[in-house]
Rosetta silent file (secondary structure, phi, psi, omega in degrees, C-alpha in Angstrom):
SEQUENCE: MKYSNVVSAKFLSRPNRFVAVTDINGNIETVHVKNTGRCKELLLPDADVILNKSANPHRRTRYDLISVYKKNIGWINIDSQAPNVVVKEWLENNPAIFADLSLLKPEFTYGNSRVDFYLECGERKILIEVKGCTLEIDGEGYFPDAPTERGVKHLLELADASVKGYECYIAFVIAIPGVNIVHPNIETHPEFGTALAKAKEAGVKVLYLQCNVKEDELRIISYHT
SCORE:     score description
SCORE:     0.000 S_00000001
   1 L     0.000  149.207 -179.349    3.570   -5.569  -11.113 S_00000001
   2 E  -134.058  131.699  178.170    1.028   -7.288  -13.288 S_00000001
   3 L   -81.487  148.128 -170.000   -1.525   -9.877  -12.245 S_00000001
   4 L   -99.581  -22.118 -172.488   -1.737  -12.957  -14.424 S_00000001
   5 L  -144.185   84.282 -173.723   -5.273  -14.309  -14.093 S_00000001
   6 E  -114.241  154.077  175.073   -7.983  -11.711  -13.471 S_00000001
   7 E  -137.211  153.249  176.435  -11.752  -11.565  -13.928 S_00000001
   8 E   -88.079  148.965  179.748  -14.302   -8.764  -13.649 S_00000001
   9 E  -154.797  174.092  173.240  -17.063   -8.934  -11.046 S_00000001
  10 E  -112.438  135.143  176.261  -19.613   -6.922   -9.088 S_00000001
  11 E   -79.237  134.902  179.065  -19.205   -6.327   -5.366 S_00000001
  12 E  -111.254  -51.172 -178.040  -22.242   -7.350   -3.312 S_00000001
  13 E  -162.033  167.666  178.543  -21.272   -7.321    0.366 S_00000001
  14 E  -131.134   90.974 -177.226  -18.439   -7.721    2.867 S_00000001
  15 E   -58.549  -34.543  174.101  -19.485  -10.028    5.733 S_00000001
  16 E  -151.308  179.493 -172.595  -16.199   -9.400    7.533 S_00000001
  17 L   -70.216  -13.123 -175.997  -12.864   -7.713    6.815 S_00000001
  18 L   -95.829  -22.517 -175.186  -11.382  -10.853    5.244 S_00000001
  19 E  -134.474  157.457  173.930  -14.010  -11.806    2.658 S_00000001
  20 E  -134.286  154.715  174.142  -16.453  -10.291    0.198 S_00000001
  21 E  -103.398  127.430 -176.133  -19.389  -11.669   -1.717 S_00000001
  22 E  -129.064  166.020  177.915  -19.209  -10.956   -5.443 S_00000001
  23 E  -119.656  113.723  177.504  -21.121  -11.670   -8.629 S_00000001
  24 E  -106.599   97.416  179.416  -19.117  -13.093  -11.528 S_00000001
  25 L    51.705   44.151  178.102  -21.422  -13.110  -14.541 S_00000001
  26 L    90.889   -7.870  177.507  -24.354  -14.247  -12.440 S_00000001
  27 E   -99.635  123.836 -179.801  -22.377  -16.673  -10.274 S_00000001
  28 E   -79.671  126.273 -174.732  -22.134  -15.718   -6.591 S_00000001
  29 E  -134.878  126.015  172.663  -18.566  -16.127   -5.332 S_00000001
  30 E   -85.408  128.066 -173.391  -17.098  -15.491   -1.881 S_00000001
  31 E  -127.789  160.598  176.902  -13.595  -14.067   -2.305 S_00000001
  32 E   -82.014  134.399  175.546  -10.666  -13.029   -0.133 S_00000001
  33 E   -96.827  116.841 -175.588  -10.206   -9.285    0.433 S_00000001
  34 L   -86.118   42.056  179.243   -6.483   -8.469    0.362 S_00000001
  35 L  -161.164  122.197 -179.036   -6.949   -5.388    2.546 S_00000001
  36 L   -91.677    2.052  175.631   -8.019   -5.272    6.193 S_00000001
  37 L   -69.626  176.839 -175.878   -8.786   -1.534    6.033 S_00000001
  38 L   -74.147  -46.189  179.590  -12.344   -0.260    5.959 S_00000001
  39 L    51.084   30.918 -174.799  -12.521    0.709    2.258 S_00000001
  40 L   -66.554  -30.419 -179.224  -16.098    1.827    2.951 S_00000001
  41 L   -80.688   -7.556 -179.015  -16.039    4.524    0.294 S_00000001
  42 L  -106.972  -48.841 -174.774  -14.891    1.958   -2.288 S_00000001
  43 L   -85.272   77.056 -179.900  -16.647   -1.321   -1.538 S_00000001
  44 L  -103.939  150.631  179.450  -20.158   -0.163   -2.299 S_00000001
  45 L   -53.308  131.750  178.009  -22.989   -2.421   -3.485 S_00000001
  46 L    75.874    9.760  176.913  -22.749   -3.119   -7.226 S_00000001
  47 L   -67.141  143.793  174.464  -19.257   -1.579   -7.536 S_00000001
  48 E   -73.959  131.982  179.607  -17.097   -2.965  -10.334 S_00000001
  49 E  -133.477  160.995  175.408  -14.205   -4.995   -8.930 S_00000001
  50 E  -116.284  132.881  178.961  -11.316   -7.045  -10.268 S_00000001
  51 E  -114.342  142.414  175.849  -10.526  -10.483   -8.882 S_00000001
  52 E  -110.125  123.818 -177.240   -7.282  -12.399   -9.235 S_00000001
  53 E   -75.968  130.722 -179.296   -7.627  -16.179   -9.359 S_00000001
  54 L   -72.624  145.809  176.388   -5.365  -18.012   -6.930 S_00000001
  55 L   -84.133   -6.076 -178.279   -2.948  -20.631   -8.204 S_00000001
  56 L   -92.305  108.565 -176.886   -3.535  -22.665   -5.030 S_00000001
  57 L   -70.925  -10.686 -175.862   -6.319  -25.209   -5.708 S_00000001
  58 L   -97.821    0.562  178.980   -6.657  -26.009   -1.980 S_00000001
  59 L   -69.488  151.163  177.792   -7.650  -22.523   -0.836 S_00000001
  60 L   -70.984  -33.060  175.553  -11.106  -21.980    0.657 S_00000001
  61 L  -112.576  137.173 -175.379  -11.585  -18.958   -1.606 S_00000001
  62 L   -83.951  -19.279 -172.596  -10.608  -19.172   -5.263 S_00000001
  63 E  -129.410  154.345  168.905  -10.142  -15.431   -5.828 S_00000001
  64 E  -110.842  135.943  174.747   -8.551  -12.341   -4.285 S_00000001
  65 E   -84.842  118.800 -172.089  -10.252   -8.971   -4.636 S_00000001
  66 E  -116.296  -27.128 -176.052   -7.505   -6.619   -5.828 S_00000001
  67 E  -142.635  149.874  179.181   -9.043   -3.529   -7.453 S_00000001
  68 E  -131.672  141.574  177.416  -12.188   -1.415   -7.206 S_00000001
  69 E   -93.051  125.204  177.593  -13.556    1.145   -9.659 S_00000001
  70 E  -111.023  127.664 -177.307  -14.399    4.526   -8.112 S_00000001
  71 L   -55.908  135.581  178.863  -16.591    6.900  -10.086 S_00000001
  72 L    70.296    2.004  178.688  -14.731    9.941  -11.489 S_00000001
  73 L  -119.182  -54.645 -177.151  -11.401    8.496  -10.309 S_00000001
  74 E   121.871 -161.176 -179.432  -10.805    5.131  -11.979 S_00000001
  75 E   -74.708  134.527  176.423   -9.384    1.837  -10.762 S_00000001
  76 E  -120.439  124.901 -179.425   -7.930    1.818   -7.247 S_00000001
  77 E   -83.825  123.081 -179.049   -5.693   -1.071   -6.215 S_00000001
  78 L  -112.874   14.463  177.728   -6.526   -2.277   -2.686 S_00000001
  79 L   -72.720  109.234 -174.924   -4.140   -5.260   -2.564 S_00000001
  80 L   -68.575  -14.049  176.977   -2.205   -4.614    0.652 S_00000001
  81 L   -88.253  -17.132 -175.707    0.698   -6.774   -0.566 S_00000001
  82 H   -66.136  -40.226 -177.487    1.139   -4.819   -3.796 S_00000001
  83 H   -54.302  -44.036  179.572    2.870   -1.686   -2.391 S_00000001
  84 H   -65.987  -35.849  179.482    5.947   -3.613   -1.231 S_00000001
  85 H   -64.798  -46.868 -176.487    6.139   -5.474   -4.536 S_00000001
  86 H   -72.378  -30.442  175.925    6.032   -2.319   -6.659 S_00000001
  87 H   -66.795  -41.953  178.008    8.506   -0.490   -4.404 S_00000001
  88 H   -61.499  -44.478  177.593   10.967   -3.358   -4.754 S_00000001
  89 H   -60.019  -42.922 -178.817   10.536   -3.276   -8.550 S_00000001
  90 H   -64.576  -44.014  179.403   11.014    0.499   -8.532 S_00000001
  91 H   -64.138  -37.792 -179.581   14.158    0.349   -6.379 S_00000001
  92 H   -68.552  -16.326  175.918   15.662   -2.347   -8.596 S_00000001
  93 L   -91.067   11.598  171.895   15.289    0.078  -11.530 S_00000001
  94 L    56.616   63.328  174.740   17.697    2.482   -9.793 S_00000001
  95 L   -63.223  150.645 -174.306   15.671    5.684   -9.270 S_00000001
  96 H   -57.581  -33.571 -177.480   17.838    8.795   -9.049 S_00000001
  97 H   -65.542  -22.626  177.665   16.967    9.371   -5.398 S_00000001
  98 H  -124.580   49.707  178.944   18.667    6.070   -4.523 S_00000001
  99 L   -64.437  158.275  179.475   21.500    6.075   -7.024 S_00000001
 100 L    61.148   35.509  178.986   24.466    3.719   -6.558 S_00000001
 101 E   -65.688  122.149 -179.344   22.303    1.095   -4.874 S_00000001
 102 E  -115.871  -17.035  179.903   24.580   -1.741   -3.743 S_00000001
 103 E  -146.445  131.939  177.060   22.371   -3.574   -1.227 S_00000001
 104 E  -133.708  113.889 -175.827   18.616   -4.072   -1.062 S_00000001
 105 E  -126.905  110.069  175.586   17.269   -6.116    1.831 S_00000001
 106 E   -72.340  160.671  174.229   13.526   -6.532    2.433 S_00000001
 107 E    51.933   58.501 -177.592   12.093   -7.168    5.921 S_00000001
 108 E   -88.243  127.263  179.730   15.015   -5.661    7.834 S_00000001
 109 E   -79.810  122.636  174.572   14.904   -6.068   11.600 S_00000001
 110 E  -136.180  123.141 -178.029   15.406   -2.818   13.490 S_00000001
 111 L    59.834 -127.345  179.817   14.628   -2.581   17.191 S_00000001
 112 L  -100.894   15.974 -177.187   11.341   -4.351   17.838 S_00000001
 113 E  -128.159  164.607  168.085   10.073   -3.951   14.281 S_00000001
 114 E  -109.051  117.653  177.744   10.692   -5.189   10.789 S_00000001
 115 E   -87.143  143.099 -171.199   11.219   -2.289    8.408 S_00000001
 116 E   -59.310  -41.754 -178.476   10.144   -2.999    4.838 S_00000001
 117 E  -143.413  139.725  168.235   13.494   -2.205    3.173 S_00000001
 118 E  -116.122  129.849 -178.438   17.113   -1.576    4.125 S_00000001
 119 E  -124.371  151.831  165.908   19.303   -0.056    1.405 S_00000001
 120 E  -126.133  125.419  178.108   22.924    0.862    1.032 S_00000001
 121 E  -128.071   96.882 -172.872   23.848    3.474   -1.562 S_00000001
 122 L    64.021 -123.750  178.841   27.528    4.234   -1.265 S_00000001
 123 L   -86.627   -6.110 -176.669   27.986    5.403    2.331 S_00000001
 124 E   -78.207  131.672  174.742   24.249    5.929    2.814 S_00000001
 125 E  -114.134  116.573 -164.430   22.412    3.483    5.084 S_00000001
 126 E  -123.758  136.780  172.955   18.702    3.806    4.371 S_00000001
 127 E  -117.115  134.209  179.281   15.509    2.479    5.932 S_00000001
 128 E  -129.381  122.914  172.185   12.182    2.624    4.062 S_00000001
 129 E  -105.989  130.280 -172.836    8.798    1.781    5.526 S_00000001
 130 E  -104.920  136.001  174.723    6.052    1.384    2.891 S_00000001
 131 E  -132.016  135.675  178.442    2.378    2.269    3.280 S_00000001
 132 E   -94.428  129.018 -179.467   -0.309    1.837    0.644 S_00000001
 133 E  -104.958  123.088  178.606   -2.795    4.688    0.234 S_00000001
 134 L  -124.650   -3.757 -176.569   -6.280    3.856   -1.097 S_00000001
 135 E   -96.120  117.814  179.493   -8.383    6.609    0.523 S_00000001
 136 E  -116.024  130.525  175.889   -9.142    9.589   -1.741 S_00000001
 137 E  -134.691  117.477  178.240  -11.025   12.711   -0.634 S_00000001
 138 L    53.605   41.788  174.325  -11.436   15.667   -3.008 S_00000001
 139 L    82.664    5.825  179.139   -8.533   14.581   -5.195 S_00000001
 140 E  -128.203  156.091 -176.452   -6.009   14.021   -2.395 S_00000001
 141 E   -94.198  152.167  177.730   -4.887   10.934   -0.514 S_00000001
 142 E  -137.500  144.191  178.234   -5.252   10.140    3.179 S_00000001
 143 E  -144.291  138.971   -2.027   -3.722    7.453    5.370 S_00000001
 144 L   -89.437  171.733  174.944   -4.778    5.399    7.246 S_00000001
 145 L   -97.523   -0.400  173.895   -8.400    4.560    6.498 S_00000001
 146 L  -152.316  150.919 -179.486   -8.582    2.624    9.795 S_00000001
 147 L   -52.408  139.081 -177.739   -6.586    2.950   13.057 S_00000001
 148 L  -137.850   91.925  176.725   -3.129    1.404   12.760 S_00000001
 149 H   -64.105  -32.688  177.495   -1.124    0.948   15.941 S_00000001
 150 H   -62.517  -40.376  178.245    1.415   -0.947   13.847 S_00000001
 151 H   -64.477  -39.175  176.767    1.847    2.134   11.652 S_00000001
 152 H   -63.228  -44.263  179.137    2.447    4.329   14.703 S_00000001
 153 H   -59.321  -42.841  179.730    5.042    1.855   15.995 S_00000001
 154 H   -62.263  -41.021  179.167    6.851    1.917   12.651 S_00000001
 155 H   -63.569  -40.330  179.397    7.020    5.717   12.664 S_00000001
 156 H   -67.471  -37.074  176.447    8.491    5.765   16.161 S_00000001
 157 H   -65.695  -41.145  177.947   11.100    3.166   15.156 S_00000001
 158 H   -64.255  -40.185  178.114   12.038    5.246   12.097 S_00000001
 159 H   -60.061  -43.360  178.224   12.362    8.352   14.260 S_00000001
 160 H   -63.074  -43.652 -179.623   14.738    6.484   16.574 S_00000001
 161 H   -65.207  -37.540  179.587   16.767    5.173   13.620 S_00000001
 162 H   -63.101  -42.956  178.122   16.997    8.649   12.096 S_00000001
 163 H   -61.921  -30.475 -177.771   18.430   10.069   15.317 S_00000001
 164 L   -89.469    7.164  171.211   20.994    7.249   15.284 S_00000001
 165 L   108.647   -4.228  175.633   22.250    8.132   11.814 S_00000001
 166 L   -76.812  151.664  170.037   20.120    6.181    9.354 S_00000001
 167 E   -90.935  114.757 -168.646   18.527    7.950    6.383 S_00000001
 168 E  -118.440  143.006  179.785   14.865    7.129    6.918 S_00000001
 169 E  -136.120  143.007  159.664   11.754    7.340    4.748 S_00000001
 170 E  -106.513  122.083 -173.416    8.099    6.552    5.039 S_00000001
 171 E  -109.526  118.307  177.166    6.989    5.850    1.485 S_00000001
 172 E   -94.038  114.066  172.884    3.334    6.205    0.532 S_00000001
 173 E   -85.144  111.484 -173.612    2.444    4.121   -2.509 S_00000001
 174 E   -93.712   97.497 -174.365   -0.553    6.020   -3.898 S_00000001
 175 L   -88.112   40.551 -175.929   -2.631    3.370   -5.650 S_00000001
 176 L  -131.905  122.165 -179.329   -5.122    5.995   -6.877 S_00000001
 177 L   -58.641  136.340  172.858   -4.989    7.529  -10.375 S_00000001
 178 L    79.209    0.336 -179.114   -4.177   11.231  -10.484 S_00000001
 179 L  -104.614  132.139 -177.455   -3.333   11.570   -6.769 S_00000001
 180 L  -131.029   13.293  179.244    0.191   12.629   -5.782 S_00000001
 181 L  -141.326  148.935  178.549   -0.049   13.685   -2.119 S_00000001
 182 E  -132.086  131.468  177.152   -1.028   11.921    1.106 S_00000001
 183 E  -108.928  150.338  173.356   -2.148   13.548    4.357 S_00000001
 184 E   -67.026  133.167 -178.515   -2.366   11.882    7.773 S_00000001
 185 L   -85.550   78.578 -174.337   -5.974   10.929    8.422 S_00000001
 186 L   -71.546  -19.888  176.764   -6.192   12.515   11.853 S_00000001
 187 L   -67.553  -38.177  179.977   -9.965   12.230   11.927 S_00000001
 188 L   -84.997  -40.494 -177.284   -9.699    8.436   11.869 S_00000001
 189 L  -145.502   83.442 -178.283   -6.421    8.038   13.791 S_00000001
 190 H   -58.942  -30.530 -179.687   -5.019   11.224   15.378 S_00000001
 191 H   -63.329  -32.108  177.362   -2.143    9.271   16.947 S_00000001
 192 H   -65.907  -41.963  177.628   -0.803    8.465   13.491 S_00000001
 193 H   -61.902  -41.025  178.085   -0.721   12.166   12.640 S_00000001
 194 H   -64.327  -43.787 -179.658    1.126   12.926   15.892 S_00000001
 195 H   -65.669  -37.949  178.889    3.634   10.124   15.271 S_00000001
 196 H   -65.101  -41.505  178.477    4.217   11.298   11.699 S_00000001
 197 H   -62.922  -42.268  178.444    4.921   14.852   12.889 S_00000001
 198 H   -65.163  -39.676  179.133    7.390   13.553   15.499 S_00000001
 199 H   -64.114  -42.795  178.817    9.105   11.363   12.921 S_00000001
 200 H   -63.797  -39.244  176.517    9.519   14.289   10.529 S_00000001
 201 H   -61.651  -32.377 -179.659   10.965   16.392   13.360 S_00000001
 202 L   -81.306   -4.784  177.303   13.483   13.587   13.964 S_00000001
 203 L   110.172   -0.968  178.158   14.561   13.707   10.302 S_00000001
 204 L   -69.600  133.205 -179.516   12.358   11.053    8.716 S_00000001
 205 E   -98.814  149.096  177.416   11.473   12.024    5.140 S_00000001
 206 E  -102.903  128.284 -178.539    8.131   11.409    3.456 S_00000001
 207 E  -115.436  121.931 -179.418    8.265    9.909   -0.022 S_00000001
 208 E  -102.798  120.822 -175.764    5.181   10.121   -2.237 S_00000001
 209 E  -112.969  105.899 -179.303    5.063    7.463   -4.970 S_00000001
 210 E   -83.713  142.013 -172.565    2.488    8.122   -7.668 S_00000001
 211 E  -121.095  153.327  163.970    1.270    5.088   -9.601 S_00000001
 212 E   -91.518  120.726 -175.131   -0.174    4.076  -12.904 S_00000001
 213 E  -116.360  125.139  173.704   -3.168    1.940  -11.934 S_00000001
 214 E  -124.699  172.480 -179.676   -4.934   -0.479  -14.264 S_00000001
 215 L   -53.923  -39.802 -172.593   -7.366   -3.295  -13.609 S_00000001
 216 L  -121.844   19.996 -174.303   -4.545   -5.846  -13.566 S_00000001
 217 E  -151.430  147.170  173.928   -1.444   -3.728  -13.046 S_00000001
 218 E  -140.902  129.030 -176.496    0.226   -1.336  -10.591 S_00000001
 219 E  -148.895  135.770  177.438    3.406    0.558  -11.384 S_00000001
 220 E   -76.810  128.413 -177.282    5.226    3.541   -9.840 S_00000001
 221 E  -116.348  -17.985  178.060    5.605    6.317  -12.415 S_00000001
 222 E  -160.524  164.969  179.328    6.855    9.320  -10.390 S_00000001
 223 E  -149.328  157.087  168.940    7.938   10.391   -6.939 S_00000001
 224 E  -156.759  162.047 -179.904    8.533   13.456   -4.829 S_00000001
 225 L  -113.015    0.000    0.000    9.392   14.235   -1.218 S_00000001
């Protein structure tokens, strides 16, 4: 995916999880943060950020904060809507792991949850739940960066679906240059690590999606399980 109308800015502060105060060439601008995670190691005072201008003239904030520059790493995409977009683009390009794709349905209802994607590849019936990874520690990725009861619920639903015959994946979109693995962040949310272990025991597979990250672009370039 590629953003169409971006500007460079400096991050100043984050009054709450929904907005940030930025400096665009000397003009102070309050912008929407498209990520409700903590991002504390990224959103540091004076950090370089990329903003995408909204096409909606009636919005209270004119810009979305989509990317942050991390020293010695590069641009990290923190747009929480981007992972699903790039996974859909990737699936539509027929990756070998999902060859013979005949049906692709986003937002598939299973049990009490909506799973991000339902696929059919020949006789295979596949469920994929997507998670975006933005937390990097010593060259490796960690998820989540804040407690996520919703993420735990999704893992338990996938475990149930796997037992019932679906081919199930949790797909980590790694929006960090040079990182190709994601670990459960048990220090921040031990329950997520427990749920992930149970899901894997039930047959759920983990899919790691490495990305090419630019200021205005995010694209999946490789994968492994």
